[in-house]
mmCIF file of C-alpha atoms and ligand atoms in Angstrom:
data_model
loop_
_atom_site.group_PDB
_atom_site.id
_atom_site.type_symbol
_atom_site.label_atom_id
_atom_site.label_comp_id
_atom_site.label_asym_id
_atom_site.label_seq_id
_atom_site.Cartn_x
_atom_site.Cartn_y
_atom_site.Cartn_z
ATOM 1 C CA UNK A 1 0.000 0.000 0.000
ATOM 2 C CA UNK A 2 1.306 3.427 -0.906
ATOM 3 C CA UNK A 3 0.174 6.445 1.097
ATOM 4 C CA UNK A 4 0.990 9.769 -0.565
ATOM 5 C CA UNK A 5 0.497 12.860 1.551
ATOM 6 C CA UNK A 6 0.240 16.338 0.111
ATOM 7 C CA UNK A 7 0.946 18.953 2.802
ATOM 8 C CA UNK A 8 2.655 22.262 3.541
ATOM 9 C CA UNK A 9 4.285 20.604 6.568
ATOM 10 C CA UNK A 10 5.873 17.283 5.557
ATOM 11 C CA UNK A 11 8.072 17.423 8.661
ATOM 12 C CA UNK A 12 5.041 16.724 10.864
ATOM 13 C CA UNK A 13 4.897 13.167 9.528
ATOM 14 C CA UNK A 14 8.425 12.087 10.399
ATOM 15 C CA UNK A 15 8.228 10.916 14.009
ATOM 16 C CA UNK A 16 4.796 9.274 14.346
ATOM 17 C CA UNK A 17 5.455 7.086 11.328
ATOM 18 C CA UNK A 18 9.037 6.279 12.209
ATOM 19 C CA UNK A 19 8.264 4.523 15.475
ATOM 20 C CA UNK A 20 7.074 1.092 16.431
ATOM 21 C CA UNK A 21 4.622 -0.840 14.263
ATOM 22 C CA UNK A 22 4.389 1.475 11.261
ATOM 23 C CA UNK A 23 8.152 1.844 10.965
ATOM 24 C CA UNK A 24 8.598 -1.942 11.080
ATOM 25 C CA UNK A 25 5.888 -2.393 8.470
ATOM 26 C CA UNK A 26 7.554 0.171 6.190
ATOM 27 C CA UNK A 27 10.947 -1.569 6.580
ATOM 28 C CA UNK A 28 9.301 -4.876 5.644
ATOM 29 C CA UNK A 29 7.894 -3.245 2.525
ATOM 30 C CA UNK A 30 4.269 -3.732 3.631
ATOM 31 C CA UNK A 31 3.519 -0.048 3.266
ATOM 32 C CA UNK A 32 5.141 3.163 2.173
ATOM 33 C CA UNK A 33 4.357 6.709 3.314
ATOM 34 C CA UNK A 34 5.603 9.391 0.949
ATOM 35 C CA UNK A 35 5.160 13.013 1.953
ATOM 36 C CA UNK A 36 5.185 15.797 -0.627
ATOM 37 C CA UNK A 37 5.467 19.488 0.016
ATOM 38 C CA UNK A 38 2.703 21.367 -1.743
ATOM 39 C CA UNK A 39 4.990 24.366 -2.082
ATOM 40 C CA UNK A 40 7.095 22.417 -4.621
ATOM 41 C CA UNK A 41 4.231 22.819 -7.125
ATOM 42 C CA UNK A 42 3.669 26.520 -6.479
ATOM 43 C CA UNK A 43 4.872 29.178 -8.884
ATOM 44 C CA UNK A 44 6.582 32.540 -8.642
ATOM 45 C CA UNK A 45 9.360 33.891 -6.487
ATOM 46 C CA UNK A 46 7.361 33.337 -3.304
ATOM 47 C CA UNK A 47 5.865 29.961 -4.236
ATOM 48 C CA UNK A 48 2.499 31.102 -2.943
ATOM 49 C CA UNK A 49 -0.032 28.372 -2.115
ATOM 50 C CA UNK A 50 -2.808 30.506 -0.601
ATOM 51 C CA UNK A 51 -4.735 33.672 -1.386
ATOM 52 C CA UNK A 52 -7.495 35.875 0.032
ATOM 53 C CA UNK A 53 -11.112 34.685 -0.379
ATOM 54 C CA UNK A 54 -13.324 36.129 -3.114
ATOM 55 C CA UNK A 55 -16.188 38.012 -1.502
ATOM 56 C CA UNK A 56 -14.038 39.019 1.425
ATOM 57 C CA UNK A 57 -13.795 37.594 4.920
ATOM 58 C CA UNK A 58 -11.156 36.359 7.311
ATOM 59 C CA UNK A 59 -8.320 33.992 6.589
ATOM 60 C CA UNK A 60 -6.778 32.524 3.489
ATOM 61 C CA UNK A 61 -7.849 29.905 0.966
ATOM 62 C CA UNK A 62 -5.508 27.392 -0.654
ATOM 63 C CA UNK A 63 -5.106 28.117 -4.359
ATOM 64 C CA UNK A 64 -6.300 25.402 -6.772
ATOM 65 C CA UNK A 65 -3.450 25.332 -9.332
ATOM 66 C CA UNK A 66 -0.578 24.000 -7.142
ATOM 67 C CA UNK A 67 -2.871 21.286 -5.768
ATOM 68 C CA UNK A 68 -4.058 20.286 -9.251
ATOM 69 C CA UNK A 69 -0.453 20.071 -10.512
ATOM 70 C CA UNK A 70 0.621 18.048 -7.472
ATOM 71 C CA UNK A 71 -2.288 15.609 -7.773
ATOM 72 C CA UNK A 72 -1.628 15.157 -11.510
ATOM 73 C CA UNK A 73 2.014 14.306 -10.788
ATOM 74 C CA UNK A 74 1.120 11.827 -8.021
ATOM 75 C CA UNK A 75 -1.641 10.219 -10.086
ATOM 76 C CA UNK A 76 0.829 9.577 -12.882
ATOM 77 C CA UNK A 77 2.766 7.328 -10.505
ATOM 78 C CA UNK A 78 -0.251 5.650 -8.908
ATOM 79 C CA UNK A 79 -3.159 6.048 -11.373
ATOM 80 C CA UNK A 80 -5.602 4.009 -9.277
ATOM 81 C CA UNK A 81 -4.989 5.926 -6.041
ATOM 82 C CA UNK A 82 -8.015 7.518 -4.380
ATOM 83 C CA UNK A 83 -7.739 11.173 -3.382
ATOM 84 C CA UNK A 84 -8.960 11.834 0.180
ATOM 85 C CA UNK A 85 -9.491 15.277 1.627
ATOM 86 C CA UNK A 86 -9.301 15.902 5.381
ATOM 87 C CA UNK A 87 -12.007 18.307 6.542
ATOM 88 C CA UNK A 88 -14.460 18.787 9.438
ATOM 89 C CA UNK A 89 -17.188 18.739 6.763
ATOM 90 C CA UNK A 90 -16.355 15.193 5.650
ATOM 91 C CA UNK A 91 -17.920 11.834 6.539
ATOM 92 C CA UNK A 92 -16.856 10.801 10.021
ATOM 93 C CA UNK A 93 -14.047 8.252 9.664
ATOM 94 C CA UNK A 94 -14.768 4.900 11.344
ATOM 95 C CA UNK A 95 -13.326 1.413 11.723
ATOM 96 C CA UNK A 96 -15.509 0.298 8.804
ATOM 97 C CA UNK A 97 -13.896 2.907 6.531
ATOM 98 C CA UNK A 98 -10.417 1.888 7.706
ATOM 99 C CA UNK A 99 -11.117 -1.687 6.641
ATOM 100 C CA UNK A 100 -12.534 -0.700 3.258
ATOM 101 C CA UNK A 101 -9.720 1.743 2.458
ATOM 102 C CA UNK A 102 -7.104 -0.916 3.311
ATOM 103 C CA UNK A 103 -8.185 -2.721 0.109
ATOM 104 C CA UNK A 104 -7.024 0.165 -2.104
ATOM 105 C CA UNK A 105 -3.670 0.104 -3.888
ATOM 106 C CA UNK A 106 -2.880 3.666 -3.038
ATOM 107 C CA UNK A 107 -4.336 6.631 -1.188
ATOM 108 C CA UNK A 108 -3.491 10.301 -1.608
ATOM 109 C CA UNK A 109 -4.201 12.448 1.449
ATOM 110 C CA UNK A 110 -4.816 16.106 0.822
ATOM 111 C CA UNK A 111 -4.074 18.110 3.974
ATOM 112 C CA UNK A 112 -5.266 21.689 4.135
ATOM 113 C CA UNK A 113 -4.477 24.639 6.378
ATOM 114 C CA UNK A 114 -6.284 27.953 6.929
ATOM 115 C CA UNK A 115 -9.916 28.051 5.781
ATOM 116 C CA UNK A 116 -9.398 25.112 3.434
ATOM 117 C CA UNK A 117 -9.314 24.695 -0.326
ATOM 118 C CA UNK A 118 -10.852 26.452 -3.268
ATOM 119 C CA UNK A 119 -14.195 24.670 -3.762
ATOM 120 C CA UNK A 120 -13.258 23.645 -7.316
ATOM 121 C CA UNK A 121 -10.593 21.253 -5.971
ATOM 122 C CA UNK A 122 -13.235 19.390 -4.006
ATOM 123 C CA UNK A 123 -15.599 19.353 -6.951
ATOM 124 C CA UNK A 124 -13.255 17.935 -9.533
ATOM 125 C CA UNK A 125 -10.241 16.206 -7.980
ATOM 126 C CA UNK A 126 -11.348 14.584 -4.729
ATOM 127 C CA UNK A 127 -12.830 11.068 -4.341
ATOM 128 C CA UNK A 128 -13.923 11.330 -0.688
ATOM 129 C CA UNK A 129 -13.894 13.775 2.218
ATOM 130 C CA UNK A 130 -13.243 12.592 5.781
ATOM 131 C CA UNK A 131 -13.382 14.124 9.244
ATOM 132 C CA UNK A 132 -11.836 12.395 12.264
ATOM 133 C CA UNK A 133 -14.293 14.020 14.674
ATOM 134 C CA UNK A 134 -16.258 17.096 15.617
ATOM 135 C CA UNK A 135 -13.491 19.422 16.765
ATOM 136 C CA UNK A 136 -11.358 21.932 14.916
ATOM 137 C CA UNK A 137 -7.682 21.258 14.315
ATOM 138 C CA UNK A 138 -5.019 23.543 12.839
ATOM 139 C CA UNK A 139 -4.670 21.416 9.706
ATOM 140 C CA UNK A 140 -5.391 18.101 8.012
ATOM 141 C CA UNK A 141 -2.009 16.556 8.890
ATOM 142 C CA UNK A 142 -3.027 14.869 12.146
ATOM 143 C CA UNK A 143 -6.260 13.510 10.610
ATOM 144 C CA UNK A 144 -4.193 12.015 7.746
ATOM 145 C CA UNK A 145 -1.856 10.356 10.260
ATOM 146 C CA UNK A 146 -4.795 8.991 12.256
ATOM 147 C CA UNK A 147 -6.274 7.488 9.102
ATOM 148 C CA UNK A 148 -2.946 6.046 7.891
ATOM 149 C CA UNK A 149 -2.449 4.419 11.294
ATOM 150 C CA UNK A 150 -5.949 2.893 11.436
ATOM 151 C CA UNK A 151 -5.805 1.690 7.812
ATOM 152 C CA UNK A 152 -2.303 0.201 8.126
ATOM 153 C CA UNK A 153 -3.368 -2.166 10.913
ATOM 154 C CA UNK A 154 -5.520 -4.025 8.365
ATOM 155 C CA UNK A 155 -2.681 -4.643 5.900
ATOM 156 C CA UNK A 156 -1.470 -8.256 5.902
ATOM 157 C CA UNK A 157 1.576 -8.733 8.162
ATOM 158 C CA UNK A 158 1.515 -5.318 9.826
ATOM 159 C CA UNK A 159 0.293 -6.519 13.235
ATOM 160 C CA UNK A 160 2.115 -9.856 13.186
ATOM 161 C CA UNK A 161 0.308 -13.085 13.947
ATOM 162 C CA UNK A 162 -0.201 -12.787 17.723
ATOM 163 C CA UNK A 163 -2.604 -9.850 17.465
ATOM 164 C CA UNK A 164 -5.110 -9.296 14.749
ATOM 165 C CA UNK A 165 -7.171 -6.325 13.637
ATOM 166 C CA UNK A 166 -10.177 -8.622 13.458
ATOM 167 C CA UNK A 167 -10.264 -9.431 17.200
ATOM 168 C CA UNK A 168 -10.116 -5.783 18.302
ATOM 169 C CA UNK A 169 -12.680 -3.545 19.811
ATOM 170 C CA UNK A 170 -15.186 -2.652 17.115
ATOM 171 C CA UNK A 171 -14.478 -5.757 15.032
ATOM 172 C CA UNK A 172 -17.670 -7.238 16.483
ATOM 173 C CA UNK A 173 -19.110 -3.834 17.345
ATOM 174 C CA UNK A 174 -18.521 -4.214 21.107
ATOM 175 C CA UNK A 175 -16.020 -2.590 23.458
ATOM 176 C CA UNK A 176 -13.171 -4.676 24.874
ATOM 177 C CA UNK A 177 -13.278 -6.629 28.146
ATOM 178 C CA UNK A 178 -10.958 -5.491 30.978
ATOM 179 C CA UNK A 179 -7.396 -6.834 31.002
ATOM 180 C CA UNK A 180 -5.150 -7.691 33.960
ATOM 181 C CA UNK A 181 -1.549 -8.753 34.377
ATOM 182 C CA UNK A 182 0.775 -9.385 37.354
ATOM 183 C CA UNK A 183 0.712 -8.662 40.283
ATOM 184 C CA UNK A 184 -2.410 -10.371 41.617
ATOM 185 C CA UNK A 185 -2.851 -7.525 44.102
ATOM 186 C CA UNK A 186 -2.150 -3.861 43.279
ATOM 187 C CA UNK A 187 -2.975 -0.960 45.653
ATOM 188 C CA UNK A 188 -5.478 -3.189 47.441
ATOM 189 C CA UNK A 189 -7.246 -4.212 44.225
ATOM 190 C CA UNK A 190 -7.237 -7.838 43.148
ATOM 191 C CA UNK A 191 -7.574 -9.599 39.814
ATOM 192 C CA UNK A 192 -11.035 -11.208 39.300
ATOM 193 C CA UNK A 193 -10.814 -14.766 40.638
ATOM 194 C CA UNK A 194 -12.202 -16.290 37.465
ATOM 195 C CA UNK A 195 -9.148 -15.187 35.433
ATOM 196 C CA UNK A 196 -6.913 -17.202 37.786
ATOM 197 C CA UNK A 197 -9.136 -20.290 37.648
ATOM 198 C CA UNK A 198 -7.699 -21.814 34.479
ATOM 199 C CA UNK A 199 -11.251 -22.585 33.298
ATOM 200 C CA UNK A 200 -11.105 -21.263 29.746
ATOM 201 C CA UNK A 201 -14.803 -21.794 29.074
ATOM 202 C CA UNK A 202 -15.787 -19.733 32.127
ATOM 203 C CA UNK A 203 -13.170 -17.101 31.270
ATOM 204 C CA UNK A 204 -14.507 -16.690 27.730
ATOM 205 C CA UNK A 205 -18.041 -16.373 29.125
ATOM 206 C CA UNK A 206 -16.959 -13.751 31.700
ATOM 207 C CA UNK A 207 -15.153 -11.740 29.025
ATOM 208 C CA UNK A 208 -18.198 -11.721 26.771
ATOM 209 C CA UNK A 209 -20.328 -10.557 29.713
ATOM 210 C CA UNK A 210 -17.886 -7.757 30.427
ATOM 211 C CA UNK A 211 -17.935 -6.686 26.778
ATOM 212 C CA UNK A 212 -21.724 -6.537 26.774
ATOM 213 C CA UNK A 213 -21.881 -4.747 30.124
ATOM 214 C CA UNK A 214 -19.291 -2.126 29.214
ATOM 215 C CA UNK A 215 -20.810 -1.422 25.837
ATOM 216 C CA UNK A 216 -24.249 -1.054 27.395
ATOM 217 C CA UNK A 217 -22.933 1.289 30.123
ATOM 218 C CA UNK A 218 -20.546 3.395 28.050
ATOM 219 C CA UNK A 219 -21.680 3.207 24.421
ATOM 220 C CA UNK A 220 -25.355 2.230 24.184
ATOM 221 C CA UNK A 221 -25.283 3.710 20.650
ATOM 222 C CA UNK A 222 -22.998 0.834 19.573
ATOM 223 C CA UNK A 223 -25.354 -1.817 20.993
ATOM 224 C CA UNK A 224 -28.223 -0.481 18.915
ATOM 225 C CA UNK A 225 -26.151 -0.866 15.738
ATOM 226 C CA UNK A 226 -25.318 -4.573 16.029
ATOM 227 C CA UNK A 227 -27.285 -7.800 15.920
ATOM 228 C CA UNK A 228 -26.810 -9.720 19.163
ATOM 229 C CA UNK A 229 -27.180 -13.496 19.429
ATOM 230 C CA UNK A 230 -30.052 -14.841 21.533
ATOM 231 C CA UNK A 231 -27.528 -15.859 24.179
ATOM 232 C CA UNK A 232 -25.991 -12.360 24.259
ATOM 233 C CA UNK A 233 -29.467 -10.841 24.658
ATOM 234 C CA UNK A 234 -30.234 -13.125 27.605
ATOM 235 C CA UNK A 235 -26.864 -12.335 29.193
ATOM 236 C CA UNK A 236 -27.448 -8.615 28.828
ATOM 237 C CA UNK A 237 -30.947 -8.840 30.357
ATOM 238 C CA UNK A 238 -29.561 -10.815 33.295
ATOM 239 C CA UNK A 239 -26.784 -8.241 33.856
ATOM 240 C CA UNK A 240 -29.227 -5.344 33.637
ATOM 241 C CA UNK A 241 -31.565 -6.997 36.145
ATOM 242 C CA UNK A 242 -28.790 -7.776 38.613
ATOM 243 C CA UNK A 243 -27.629 -4.149 38.421
ATOM 244 C CA UNK A 244 -31.184 -2.862 38.965
ATOM 245 C CA UNK A 245 -31.623 -5.032 42.061
ATOM 246 C CA UNK A 246 -28.346 -3.601 43.422
ATOM 247 C CA UNK A 247 -29.830 -0.090 43.393
HETATM 248 N N1 LIG B 1 -11.074 16.133 10.766
HETATM 249 N N2 LIG B 1 -9.269 20.414 10.174
HETATM 250 C C1 LIG B 1 -8.590 20.873 7.815
HETATM 251 C C2 LIG B 1 -8.502 23.159 6.958
HETATM 252 C C3 LIG B 1 -9.704 22.959 6.112
HETATM 253 C C4 LIG B 1 -10.899 23.659 6.339
HETATM 254 C C5 LIG B 1 -11.974 23.430 5.496
HETATM 255 C C6 LIG B 1 -10.639 21.863 4.284
HETATM 256 C C7 LIG B 1 -11.834 22.544 4.460
HETATM 257 C C8 LIG B 1 -10.289 18.183 10.639
HETATM 258 C C9 LIG B 1 -11.008 17.261 11.422
HETATM 259 C C10 LIG B 1 -10.001 19.591 10.987
HETATM 260 C C11 LIG B 1 -9.213 21.856 10.458
HETATM 261 C C12 LIG B 1 -8.443 20.007 9.041
HETATM 262 C C13 LIG B 1 -9.387 22.700 9.205
HETATM 263 N N3 LIG B 1 -9.600 22.086 5.098
HETATM 264 N N4 LIG B 1 -9.973 17.536 9.511
HETATM 265 N N5 LIG B 1 -8.457 22.283 8.154
HETATM 266 N N6 LIG B 1 -11.547 17.460 12.631
HETATM 267 O O1 LIG B 1 -10.431 20.036 12.016
HETATM 268 O O2 LIG B 1 -10.436 16.297 9.568
#
């Protein structure tokens, strides 16, 4: 998978992608992140990439021509690559999108600053627009990194065989069960007895219960989105009743 990133600040991408899992994956040739400075496609002595908005108003707008030239150059190398624009106005990026996008051969991330891009870029040269959440950032660079990270985990070999993207939180639409490691007692708190029992059937059952309970308590919106098995439904009802009788 080739990730091309078009940005005014390529330096922002160095450290997050040169650590840990993504760096190992890049060294193994499983993925490649190539950053490109938008300024390289700008013209004139000052290599200007932005200008004042027509109609007046605050801030600056990114000019269309440098972006169009940059995208044309990148598309020549990876003709099938999808162009993604990072913006608060985009579709909210989710685990489902990360899985779908991991099937592409290449992705080109367009990262904007200021008030964003000239509308004609979005109209003619962009395949999809994504937001990573309802808050305002200083630019599209961090959203691009978030998406590259989430997408990369689905590429074959990136996570290694011991952990898999398919057994994570969200893979079945539920939150994760709580985890414990040594010591058995920490600051007066002990590990649930069942995890020390060695009974793998009971442990699996307890973990499923915890997943259902946590999702119900913290993210009821997720529970409404998935289809639970009859057994899960019964478990959830039992947990809800036992909590009600506690109150
Ligand atoms: N999830 N930002 C983009 C500049 C901008 C404004 C309008 C295009 C249109 C963000 C987010 C985000 C701030 C990145 C504004 N670009 N992007 N930037 N949240 O807040 O994706």
